[in-house]
Coordinates of C-alpha atoms in Angstrom, one line a residue:
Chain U
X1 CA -109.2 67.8 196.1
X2 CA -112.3 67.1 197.9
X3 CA -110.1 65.6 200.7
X4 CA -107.8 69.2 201.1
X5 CA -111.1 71.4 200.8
X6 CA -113.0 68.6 204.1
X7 CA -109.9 69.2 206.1
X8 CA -109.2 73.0 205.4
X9 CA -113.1 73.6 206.5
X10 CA -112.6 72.1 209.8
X11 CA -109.7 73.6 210.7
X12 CA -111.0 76.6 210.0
X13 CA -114.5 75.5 211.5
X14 CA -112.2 75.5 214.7
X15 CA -110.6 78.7 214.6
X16 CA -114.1 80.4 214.1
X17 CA -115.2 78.4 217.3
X18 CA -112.4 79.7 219.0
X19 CA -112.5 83.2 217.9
X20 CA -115.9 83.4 218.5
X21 CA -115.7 82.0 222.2
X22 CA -112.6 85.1 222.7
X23 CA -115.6 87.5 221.9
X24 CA -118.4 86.2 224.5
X25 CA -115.8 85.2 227.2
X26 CA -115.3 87.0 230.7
X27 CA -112.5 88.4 230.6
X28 CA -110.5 87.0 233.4
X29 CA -108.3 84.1 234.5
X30 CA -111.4 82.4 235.4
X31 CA -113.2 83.0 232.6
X32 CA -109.9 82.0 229.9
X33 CA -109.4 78.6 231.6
X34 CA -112.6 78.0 233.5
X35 CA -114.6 79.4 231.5
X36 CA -116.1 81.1 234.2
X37 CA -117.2 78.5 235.5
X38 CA -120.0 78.5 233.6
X39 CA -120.1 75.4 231.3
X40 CA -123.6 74.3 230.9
X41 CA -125.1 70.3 230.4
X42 CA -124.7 70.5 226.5
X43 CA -121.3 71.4 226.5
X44 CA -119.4 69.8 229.5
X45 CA -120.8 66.8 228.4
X46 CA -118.9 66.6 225.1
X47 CA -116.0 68.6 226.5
X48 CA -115.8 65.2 228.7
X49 CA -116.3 62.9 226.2
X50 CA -114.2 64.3 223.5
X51 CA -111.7 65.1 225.8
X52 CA -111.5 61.6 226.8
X53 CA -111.9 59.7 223.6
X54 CA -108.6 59.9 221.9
X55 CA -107.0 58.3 218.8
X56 CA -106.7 55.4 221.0
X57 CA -110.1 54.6 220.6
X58 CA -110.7 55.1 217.4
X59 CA -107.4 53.3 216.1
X60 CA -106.2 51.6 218.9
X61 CA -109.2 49.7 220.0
X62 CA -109.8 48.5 216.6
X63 CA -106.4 47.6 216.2
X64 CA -106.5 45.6 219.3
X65 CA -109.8 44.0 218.5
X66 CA -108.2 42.8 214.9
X67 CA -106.3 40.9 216.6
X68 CA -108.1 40.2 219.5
X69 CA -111.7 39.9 219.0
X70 CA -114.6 40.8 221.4
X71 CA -112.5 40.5 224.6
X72 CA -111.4 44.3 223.8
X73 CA -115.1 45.3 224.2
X74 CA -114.9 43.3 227.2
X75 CA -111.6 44.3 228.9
X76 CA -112.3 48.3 228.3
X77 CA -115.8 49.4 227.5
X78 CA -118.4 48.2 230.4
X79 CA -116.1 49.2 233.7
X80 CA -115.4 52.7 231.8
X81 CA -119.0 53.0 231.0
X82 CA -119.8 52.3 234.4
X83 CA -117.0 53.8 236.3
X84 CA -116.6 57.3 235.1
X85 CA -120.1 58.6 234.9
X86 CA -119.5 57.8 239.0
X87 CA -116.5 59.7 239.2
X88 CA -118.7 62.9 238.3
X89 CA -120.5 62.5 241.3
X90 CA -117.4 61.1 243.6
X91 CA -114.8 63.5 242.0
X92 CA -116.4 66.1 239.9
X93 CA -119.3 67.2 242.6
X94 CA -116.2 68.6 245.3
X95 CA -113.7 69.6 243.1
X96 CA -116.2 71.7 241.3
X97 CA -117.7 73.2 244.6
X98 CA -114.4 73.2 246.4
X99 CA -112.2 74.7 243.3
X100 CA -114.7 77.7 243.2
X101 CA -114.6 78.2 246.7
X102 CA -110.9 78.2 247.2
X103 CA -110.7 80.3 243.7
X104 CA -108.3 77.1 242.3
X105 CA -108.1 77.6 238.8
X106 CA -105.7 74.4 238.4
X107 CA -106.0 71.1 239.4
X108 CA -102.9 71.0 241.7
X109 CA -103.9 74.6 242.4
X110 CA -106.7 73.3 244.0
X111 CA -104.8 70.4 245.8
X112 CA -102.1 72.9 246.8
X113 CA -104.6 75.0 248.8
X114 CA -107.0 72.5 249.9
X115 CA -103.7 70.9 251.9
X116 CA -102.0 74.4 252.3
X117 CA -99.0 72.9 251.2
X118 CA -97.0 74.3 248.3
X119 CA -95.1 71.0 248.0
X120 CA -98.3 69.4 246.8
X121 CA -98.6 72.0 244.0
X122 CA -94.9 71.4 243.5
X123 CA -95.6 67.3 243.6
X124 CA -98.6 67.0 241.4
X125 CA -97.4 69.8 239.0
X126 CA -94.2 67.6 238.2
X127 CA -96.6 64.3 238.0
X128 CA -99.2 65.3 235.5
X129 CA -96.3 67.1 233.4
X130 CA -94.6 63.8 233.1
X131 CA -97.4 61.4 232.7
X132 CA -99.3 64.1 230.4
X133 CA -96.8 65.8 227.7
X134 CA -95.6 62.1 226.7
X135 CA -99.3 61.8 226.1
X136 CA -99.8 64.7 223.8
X137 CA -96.9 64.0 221.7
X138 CA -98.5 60.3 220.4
X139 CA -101.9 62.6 219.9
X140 CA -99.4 65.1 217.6
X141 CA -97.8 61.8 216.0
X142 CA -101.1 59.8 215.2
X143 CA -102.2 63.3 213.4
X144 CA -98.9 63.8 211.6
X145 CA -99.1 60.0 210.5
X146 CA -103.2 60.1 209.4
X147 CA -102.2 63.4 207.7
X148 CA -99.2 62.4 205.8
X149 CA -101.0 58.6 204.9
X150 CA -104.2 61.0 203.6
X151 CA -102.0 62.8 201.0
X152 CA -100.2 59.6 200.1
X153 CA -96.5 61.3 201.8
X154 CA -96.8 64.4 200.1
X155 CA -97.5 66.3 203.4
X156 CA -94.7 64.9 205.8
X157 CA -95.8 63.2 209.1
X158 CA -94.0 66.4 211.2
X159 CA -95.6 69.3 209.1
X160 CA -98.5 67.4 210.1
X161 CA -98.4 67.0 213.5
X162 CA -97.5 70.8 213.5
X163 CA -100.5 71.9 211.7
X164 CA -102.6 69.7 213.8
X165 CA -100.8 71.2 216.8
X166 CA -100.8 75.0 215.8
X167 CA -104.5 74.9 214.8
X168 CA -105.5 73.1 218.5
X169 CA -103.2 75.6 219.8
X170 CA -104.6 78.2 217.7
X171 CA -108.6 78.2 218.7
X172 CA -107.2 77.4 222.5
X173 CA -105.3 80.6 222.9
X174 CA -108.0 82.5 221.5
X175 CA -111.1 81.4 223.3
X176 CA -109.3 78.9 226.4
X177 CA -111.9 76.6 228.1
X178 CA -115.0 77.9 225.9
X179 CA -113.6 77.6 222.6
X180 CA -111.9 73.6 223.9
X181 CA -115.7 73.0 225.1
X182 CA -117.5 74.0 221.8
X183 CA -114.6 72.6 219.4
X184 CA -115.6 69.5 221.6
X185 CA -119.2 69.8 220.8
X186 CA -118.2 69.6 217.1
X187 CA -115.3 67.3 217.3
X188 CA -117.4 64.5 219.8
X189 CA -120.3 64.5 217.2
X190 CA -118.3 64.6 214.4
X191 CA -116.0 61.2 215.6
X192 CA -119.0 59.3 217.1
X193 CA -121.0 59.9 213.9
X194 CA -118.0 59.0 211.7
X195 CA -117.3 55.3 213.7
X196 CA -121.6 55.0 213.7
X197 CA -121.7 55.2 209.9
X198 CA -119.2 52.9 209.4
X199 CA -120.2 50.2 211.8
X200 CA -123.9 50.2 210.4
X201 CA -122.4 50.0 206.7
X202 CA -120.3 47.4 207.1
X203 CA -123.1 45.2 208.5
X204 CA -124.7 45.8 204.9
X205 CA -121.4 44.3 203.5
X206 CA -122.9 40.9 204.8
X207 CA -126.1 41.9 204.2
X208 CA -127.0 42.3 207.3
X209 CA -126.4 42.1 211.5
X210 CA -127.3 38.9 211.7
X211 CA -125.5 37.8 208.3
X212 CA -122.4 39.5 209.6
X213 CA -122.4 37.6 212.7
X214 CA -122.4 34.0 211.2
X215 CA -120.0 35.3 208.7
X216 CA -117.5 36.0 211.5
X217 CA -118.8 32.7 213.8
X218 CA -117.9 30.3 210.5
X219 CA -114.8 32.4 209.5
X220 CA -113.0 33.8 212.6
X221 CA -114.9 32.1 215.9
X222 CA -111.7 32.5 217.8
X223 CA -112.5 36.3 217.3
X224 CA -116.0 35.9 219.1
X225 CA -114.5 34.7 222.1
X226 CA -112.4 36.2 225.1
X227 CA -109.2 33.8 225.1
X228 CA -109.3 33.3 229.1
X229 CA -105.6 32.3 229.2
X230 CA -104.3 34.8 226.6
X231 CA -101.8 37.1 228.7
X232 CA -104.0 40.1 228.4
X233 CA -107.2 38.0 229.8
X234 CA -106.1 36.2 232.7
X235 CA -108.0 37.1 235.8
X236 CA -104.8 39.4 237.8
X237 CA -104.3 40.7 234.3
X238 CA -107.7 41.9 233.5
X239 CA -108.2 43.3 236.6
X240 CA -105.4 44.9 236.4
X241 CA -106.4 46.6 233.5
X242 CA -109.0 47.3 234.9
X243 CA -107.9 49.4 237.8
X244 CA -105.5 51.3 235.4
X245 CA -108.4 51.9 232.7
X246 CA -110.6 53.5 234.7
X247 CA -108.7 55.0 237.6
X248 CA -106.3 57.1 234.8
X249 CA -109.2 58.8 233.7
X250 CA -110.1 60.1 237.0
X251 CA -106.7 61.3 237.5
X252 CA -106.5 63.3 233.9
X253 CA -105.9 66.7 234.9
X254 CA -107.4 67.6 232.3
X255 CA -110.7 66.3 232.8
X256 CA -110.4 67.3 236.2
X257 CA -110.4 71.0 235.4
X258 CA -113.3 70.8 233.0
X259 CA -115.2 69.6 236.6
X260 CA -114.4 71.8 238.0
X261 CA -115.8 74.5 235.1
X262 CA -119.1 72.9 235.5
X263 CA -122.3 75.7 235.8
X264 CA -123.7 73.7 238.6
X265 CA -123.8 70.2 240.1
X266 CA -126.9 69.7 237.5
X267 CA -124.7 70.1 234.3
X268 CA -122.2 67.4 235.8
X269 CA -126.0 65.0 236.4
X270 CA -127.1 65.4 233.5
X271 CA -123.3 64.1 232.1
X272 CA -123.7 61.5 234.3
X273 CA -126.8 60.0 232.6
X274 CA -125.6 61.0 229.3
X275 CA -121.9 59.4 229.2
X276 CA -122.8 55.8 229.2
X277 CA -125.2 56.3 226.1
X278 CA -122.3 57.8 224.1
X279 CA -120.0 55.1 225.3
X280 CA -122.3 52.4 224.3
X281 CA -122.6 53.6 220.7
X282 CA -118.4 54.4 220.4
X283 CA -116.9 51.1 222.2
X284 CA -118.6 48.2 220.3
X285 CA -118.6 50.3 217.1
X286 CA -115.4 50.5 217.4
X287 CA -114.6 46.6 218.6
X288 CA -116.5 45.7 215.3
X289 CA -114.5 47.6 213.2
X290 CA -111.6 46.0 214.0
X291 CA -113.3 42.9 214.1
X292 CA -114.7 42.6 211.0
X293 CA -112.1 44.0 209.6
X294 CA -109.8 40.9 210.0
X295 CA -112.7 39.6 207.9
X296 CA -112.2 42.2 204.9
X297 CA -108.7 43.5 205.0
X298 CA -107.2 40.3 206.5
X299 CA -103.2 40.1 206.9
X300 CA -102.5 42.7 208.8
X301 CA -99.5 41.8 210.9
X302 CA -98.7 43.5 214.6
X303 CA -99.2 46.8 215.2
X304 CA -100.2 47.5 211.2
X305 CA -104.0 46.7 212.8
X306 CA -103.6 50.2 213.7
X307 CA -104.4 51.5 210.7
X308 CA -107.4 48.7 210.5
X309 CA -110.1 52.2 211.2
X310 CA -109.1 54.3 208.0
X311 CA -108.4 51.3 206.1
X312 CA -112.3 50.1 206.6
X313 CA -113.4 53.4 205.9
X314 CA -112.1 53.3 202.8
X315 CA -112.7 49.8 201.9
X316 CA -116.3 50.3 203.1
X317 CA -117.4 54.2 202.3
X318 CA -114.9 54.0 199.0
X319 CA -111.3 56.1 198.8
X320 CA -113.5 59.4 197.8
X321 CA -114.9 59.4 201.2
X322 CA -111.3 57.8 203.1
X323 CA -110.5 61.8 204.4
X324 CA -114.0 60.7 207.1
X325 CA -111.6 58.8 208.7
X326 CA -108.8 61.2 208.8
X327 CA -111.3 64.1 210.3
X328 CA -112.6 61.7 213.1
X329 CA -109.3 61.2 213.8
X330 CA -108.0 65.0 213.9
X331 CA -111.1 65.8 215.8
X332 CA -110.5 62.5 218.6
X333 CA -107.0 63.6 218.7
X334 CA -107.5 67.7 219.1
X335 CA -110.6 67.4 221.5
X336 CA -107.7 65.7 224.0
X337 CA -104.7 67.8 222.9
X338 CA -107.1 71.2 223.4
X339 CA -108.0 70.0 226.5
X340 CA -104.2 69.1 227.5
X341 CA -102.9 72.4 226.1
X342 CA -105.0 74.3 228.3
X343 CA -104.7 72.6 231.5
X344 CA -100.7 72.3 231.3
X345 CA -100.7 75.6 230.5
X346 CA -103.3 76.9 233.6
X347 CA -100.7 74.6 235.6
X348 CA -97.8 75.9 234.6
X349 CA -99.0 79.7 234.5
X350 CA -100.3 79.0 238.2
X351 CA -98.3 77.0 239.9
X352 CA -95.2 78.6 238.4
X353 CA -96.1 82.1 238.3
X354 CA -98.2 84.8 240.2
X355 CA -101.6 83.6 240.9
X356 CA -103.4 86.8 238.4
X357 CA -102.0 88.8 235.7
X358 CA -103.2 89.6 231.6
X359 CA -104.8 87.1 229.7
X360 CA -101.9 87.7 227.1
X361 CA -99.2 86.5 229.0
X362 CA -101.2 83.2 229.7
X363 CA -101.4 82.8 226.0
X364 CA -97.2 83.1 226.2
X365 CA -97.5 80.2 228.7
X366 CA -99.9 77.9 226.3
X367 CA -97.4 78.7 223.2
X368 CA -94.9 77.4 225.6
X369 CA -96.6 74.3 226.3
X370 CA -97.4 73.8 222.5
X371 CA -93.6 74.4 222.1
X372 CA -92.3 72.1 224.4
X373 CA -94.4 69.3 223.5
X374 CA -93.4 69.6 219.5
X375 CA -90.2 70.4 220.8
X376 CA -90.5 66.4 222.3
X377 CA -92.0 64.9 219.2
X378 CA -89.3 65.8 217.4
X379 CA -87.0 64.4 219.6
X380 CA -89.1 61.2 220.1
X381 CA -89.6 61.0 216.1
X382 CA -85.5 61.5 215.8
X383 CA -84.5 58.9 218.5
X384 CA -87.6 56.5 216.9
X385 CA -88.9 55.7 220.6
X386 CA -91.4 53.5 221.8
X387 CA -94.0 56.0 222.3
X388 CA -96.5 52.9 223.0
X389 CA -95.0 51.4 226.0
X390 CA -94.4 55.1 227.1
X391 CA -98.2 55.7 227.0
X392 CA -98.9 52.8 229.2
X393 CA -96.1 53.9 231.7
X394 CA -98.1 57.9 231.7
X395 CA -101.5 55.6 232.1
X396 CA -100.4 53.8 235.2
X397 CA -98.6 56.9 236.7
X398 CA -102.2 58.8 236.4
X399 CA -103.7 55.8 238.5
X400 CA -101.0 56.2 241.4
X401 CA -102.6 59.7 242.2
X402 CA -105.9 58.4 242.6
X403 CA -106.0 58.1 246.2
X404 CA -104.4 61.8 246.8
X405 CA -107.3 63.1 243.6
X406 CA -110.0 61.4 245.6
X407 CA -108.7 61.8 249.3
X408 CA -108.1 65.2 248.6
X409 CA -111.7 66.1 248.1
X410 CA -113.4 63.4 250.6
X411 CA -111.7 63.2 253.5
X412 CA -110.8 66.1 256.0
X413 CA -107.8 64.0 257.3
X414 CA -105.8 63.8 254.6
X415 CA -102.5 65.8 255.0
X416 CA -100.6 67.7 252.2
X417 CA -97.1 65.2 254.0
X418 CA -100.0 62.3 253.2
X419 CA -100.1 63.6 249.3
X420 CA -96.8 64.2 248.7
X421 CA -95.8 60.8 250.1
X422 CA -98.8 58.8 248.3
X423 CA -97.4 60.5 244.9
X424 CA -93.9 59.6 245.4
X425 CA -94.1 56.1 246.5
X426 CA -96.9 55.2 243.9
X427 CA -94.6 56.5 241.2
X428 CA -91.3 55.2 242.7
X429 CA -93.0 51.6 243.0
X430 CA -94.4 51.9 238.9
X431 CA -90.7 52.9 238.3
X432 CA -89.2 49.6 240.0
X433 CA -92.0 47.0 239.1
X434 CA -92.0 48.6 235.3
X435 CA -88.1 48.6 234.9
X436 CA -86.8 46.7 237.6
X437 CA -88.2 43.4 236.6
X438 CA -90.0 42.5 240.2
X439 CA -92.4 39.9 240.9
X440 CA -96.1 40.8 240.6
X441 CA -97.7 37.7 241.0
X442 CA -99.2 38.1 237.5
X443 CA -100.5 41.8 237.9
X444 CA -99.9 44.6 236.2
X445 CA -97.0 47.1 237.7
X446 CA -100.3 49.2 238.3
X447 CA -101.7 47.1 240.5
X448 CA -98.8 47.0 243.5
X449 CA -98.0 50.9 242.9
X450 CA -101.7 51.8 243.4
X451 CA -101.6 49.6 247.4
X452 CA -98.6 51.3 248.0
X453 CA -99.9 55.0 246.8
X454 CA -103.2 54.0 249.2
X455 CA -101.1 52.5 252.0
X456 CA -98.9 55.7 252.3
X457 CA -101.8 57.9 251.6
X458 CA -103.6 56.7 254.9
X459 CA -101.1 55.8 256.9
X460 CA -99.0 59.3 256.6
X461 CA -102.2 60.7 257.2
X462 CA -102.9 59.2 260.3
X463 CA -99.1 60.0 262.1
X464 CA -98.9 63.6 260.7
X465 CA -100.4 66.5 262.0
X466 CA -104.4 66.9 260.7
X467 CA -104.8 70.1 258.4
X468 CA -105.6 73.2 260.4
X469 CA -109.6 73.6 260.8
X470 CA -109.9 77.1 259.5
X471 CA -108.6 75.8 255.9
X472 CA -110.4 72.3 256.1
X473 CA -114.0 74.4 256.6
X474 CA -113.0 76.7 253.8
X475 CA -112.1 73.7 251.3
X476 CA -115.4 71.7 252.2
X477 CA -117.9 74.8 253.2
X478 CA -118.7 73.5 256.7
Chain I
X1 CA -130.5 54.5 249.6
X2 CA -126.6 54.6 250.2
X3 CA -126.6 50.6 251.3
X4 CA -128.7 50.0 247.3
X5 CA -126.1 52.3 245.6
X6 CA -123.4 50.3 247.0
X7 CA -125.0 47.1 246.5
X8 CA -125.8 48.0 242.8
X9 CA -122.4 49.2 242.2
X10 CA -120.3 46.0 243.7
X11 CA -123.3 43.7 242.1
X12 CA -122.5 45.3 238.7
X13 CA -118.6 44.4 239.7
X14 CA -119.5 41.3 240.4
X15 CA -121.2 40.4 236.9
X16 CA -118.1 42.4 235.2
X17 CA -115.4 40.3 236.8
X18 CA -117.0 36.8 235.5
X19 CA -114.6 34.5 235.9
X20 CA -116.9 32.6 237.8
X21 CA -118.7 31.9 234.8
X22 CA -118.4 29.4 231.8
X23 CA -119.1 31.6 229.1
X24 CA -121.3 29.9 226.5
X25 CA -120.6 28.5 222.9
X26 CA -124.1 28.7 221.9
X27 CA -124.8 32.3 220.1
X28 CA -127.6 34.0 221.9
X29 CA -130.3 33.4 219.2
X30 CA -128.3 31.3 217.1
X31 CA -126.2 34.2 215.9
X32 CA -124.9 37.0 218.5
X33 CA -121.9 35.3 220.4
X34 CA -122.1 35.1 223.9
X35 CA -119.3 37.4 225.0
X36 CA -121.3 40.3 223.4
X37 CA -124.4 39.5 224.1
X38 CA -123.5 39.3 228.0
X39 CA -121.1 42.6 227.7
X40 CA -124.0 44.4 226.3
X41 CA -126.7 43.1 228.5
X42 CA -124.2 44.5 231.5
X43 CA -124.2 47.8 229.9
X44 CA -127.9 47.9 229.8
X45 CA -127.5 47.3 233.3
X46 CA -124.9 49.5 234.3
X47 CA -126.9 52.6 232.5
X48 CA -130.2 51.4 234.7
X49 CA -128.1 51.7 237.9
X50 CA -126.9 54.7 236.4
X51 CA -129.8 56.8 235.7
X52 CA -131.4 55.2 239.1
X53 CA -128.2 56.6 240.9
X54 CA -128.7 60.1 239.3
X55 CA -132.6 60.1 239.6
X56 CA -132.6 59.0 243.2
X57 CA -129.8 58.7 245.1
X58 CA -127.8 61.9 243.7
X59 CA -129.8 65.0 245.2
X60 CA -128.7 68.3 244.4
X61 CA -129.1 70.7 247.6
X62 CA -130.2 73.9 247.1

């Protein structure tokens, strides 16, 4: 009981949120999916962070780390706790500046005019659809599965993905970009406190940090370690993973456009400073979870470590308080899928459509989003697809764009013929390393994809003709 | 400025990617194991360089 009233509060916490945020917004494109671009430090900052922390943090990191021990900490949290703070200053300073000053409201909006070249709108449009939609759907799925395991099957994994959907979907079409940012606020604290409490209580299951530790050093020591020649550790294999980790973020259109809905270049700072702290607490708690948690619910076999979180919750909090774990991960999955539904939907309006027109018919265009992405998940659930290796195929795609992303903003050269030729030979050369069983020399098919997508960003560059002057001054301001 | 932001940023690289290293079997303090200890010291680091970079290298222009 206590579990159905928890869950029913928050979703209705949510649509409060949102229908609050439809009362104070401006009522304009700008201000729906923008939010005028007004977002002050408080919430861009958790509409960042919750946008970026998924369910894949909170059960596939600990699923990893069951398996793997501490070399999951290693391989993912320090380069993304370095690396993306960064990218607020490299990326998020011009796009901001740049998207207000050519009035983009889209991410390929903004490339689109910045290179005056519709065929760059076109390009990046049909790249962040096809590396992003996959993306929502395992969001919808991990919902529909924490939902349905909460209520032992009685609630089906599909009415559960669609409730989780039509409430994101819900708040988002009321209030757009304010109501994703405040749902953030809410969702980022209420996650990061959730994987916090457990961590520190399952410490006082050994009676302590330093009790834990030699627990796991005499039981599991092969846990404490990173395995250098395990696959996943080798040197070409971790830095591949590396690459794709932290380049992918930058590439999320969807944390692109909350950039670019920044108040001032002091909001995106003060992120800056604040991003690493919240990653410190969320990675390792999150490591140790699944670490320890091949110490008290051993025998979990492949990818059942994925349900290594909620089972810890439970063994450690007790079953009354197991629907934690199901909130923290609704809220990890709905601060992305907000974020997601928003930003396809500002693309898709956009770059399909005329470039203003009622807020009501850009609602029509996020119900279409939301409808074409449950429309997949029930294909994907129907056909029983690999989502998983699908994910990592939509992770490595975002990290072929990175040079046209960071180009784009930084460098005056760089032709819209440059773009749309970085775009298509980075994915092309995923595609044929990925499927097409090629050599890499031990790294990743991210690795070659992302020399080619630089190569041909450069080069095309340098043998086309440069961007006319009037638009380049009007993109950077000078 | 620029040439210590760069510096601080591939020297942060360069203790990430430590394969150069022979990580150690001896817990730090007898109990936290070495790859977390290191991880987490790097972190420390990483959010000096980090509030350094956006206390004195990142300057917002009026």
């Amino acid at each position: 009981m206590m579990a159905i009233i928890l869950i029913v509060a928050y979703f209705l916490a949510m649509i409060v949120i949102g229908w609050w945020a439809e009362r104070n917004q401006e009522r304009s494109t700008a201000g729906y999916y923008l939010a005028g671009r007004g977002l002050g430090a408080t919430a861009l900052f958790f509409a960042l962070f919750g946008t970026n922390c998924s369910p894949f943090v909170l059960m596939g990191i600990p699923g990893q780390s069951y398996h793997d021990g501490l070399g999951i900490l290693s391989l993912n949290a320090p380069i993304v706790a370095l690396v993306i703070p960064l990218s607020f200053w490299l990326v998020g300073r011009p796009a901001r500046s740049m998207g207000a000053r050519l009035s983009a409201i889209s991410p390929a909006e903004l490339y689109a005019k910045r290179l005056d070249s519709k065929a760059v709108g076109w390009t990046l449009l049909t790249a962040f659809t096809l590396f992003t939609v996959p993306y929502m759907v395992t969001g919808i799925q991990g919902c529909g599965i924490a939902l349905s395991k909460q209520f032992d099957g009685t609630l089906n994994a599909p009415t559960g993905a669609a409730l989780t959907l039509a409430v994101a979907l819900g708040y988002t079409l009321l209030g757009g970009m304010r109501a994703t940012a405040w749902t953030n606020v809410v969702q980022g604290a209420l996650f990061l406190v959730v994987i916090t409490l457990v961590a520190v209580a399952l410490f006082g299951e050994f009676g302590g940090v330093q009790a834990a530790f030699e627990h796991l050093q005499a039981e599991r020591p092969d846990l404490t370690v990173m395995d250098r020649a395990h696959p996943r550790f080798t040197p070409t294999a971790f830095a591949s993973y590396e690459l794709a980790i932290t380049l992918t973020v930058v590439c999320f259109p969807h944390m692109l456009v909350r950039l670019m809905a920044a108040k001032d270049e002091r909001s995106l700072r003060t992120s800056c400073r604040l991003y690493p702290i919240a990653l410190a607490l969320l990675w390792p708690a999150a490591v140790l979870t699944g670490v320890f948690g091949a110490l008290l619910v051993p025998g979990l076999e492949g990818r059942a470590s994925d349900g290594i979180f909620p089972a810890m919750v439970t063994r450690i909090l007790g079953a009354e308080w197991s629907v934690l774990g199901t909130l923290a991960v609704l809220a990890a999955a709905m601060s992305t899928l907000d974020a997601q539904l928003l930003t396809m939907g500002s693309m898709v309006s956009r770059d399909l459509g005329a470039s203003t027109r009622a807020i009501y018919v850009e609602r029509v265009f996020l119900c279409a989003v939301g409808a074409a992405v449950f429309g997949l998940y029930l294909v994907v659930e129907h056909l029983q697809l690999s989502i998983f290796e699908l994910g990592q195929f939509c992770f490595s795609g975002y990290a072929t764009l990175f040079p046209t992303i960071v180009l784009g903003l930084v460098w005056r050269r760089f032709t819209g013929a440059a773009a749309v030729a970085s775009i298509l030979g980075g994915v092309l050369t995923l595609m044929a390393f990925q499927w097409g069983d090629l050599p890499a020399g031990g790294w990743l098919p991210v690795a070659p994809s992302l020399f080619v997508a630089s190569v041909l960003a450069v080069a095309v560059s340098l043998v086309t003709r440069p961007p006319a002057e009037a638009r380049v001054r009007e993109a950077f301001g000078c | 400025m620029r040439i210590l932001a760069v510096l601080g940023f591939v020297s942060l690289l360069v203790l990430h990617f430590d394969y150069w290293r022979t990580p150690s079997t001896t817990p730090w303090w007898g109990w936290l194991p070495d790859e977390l200890g290191w991880r987490l010291m790097w972190m420390l680091g990483a959010l000096t360089y980090l509030w350094w970079f956006t206390g004195r290298f990142w300057k917002i222009k009026p």
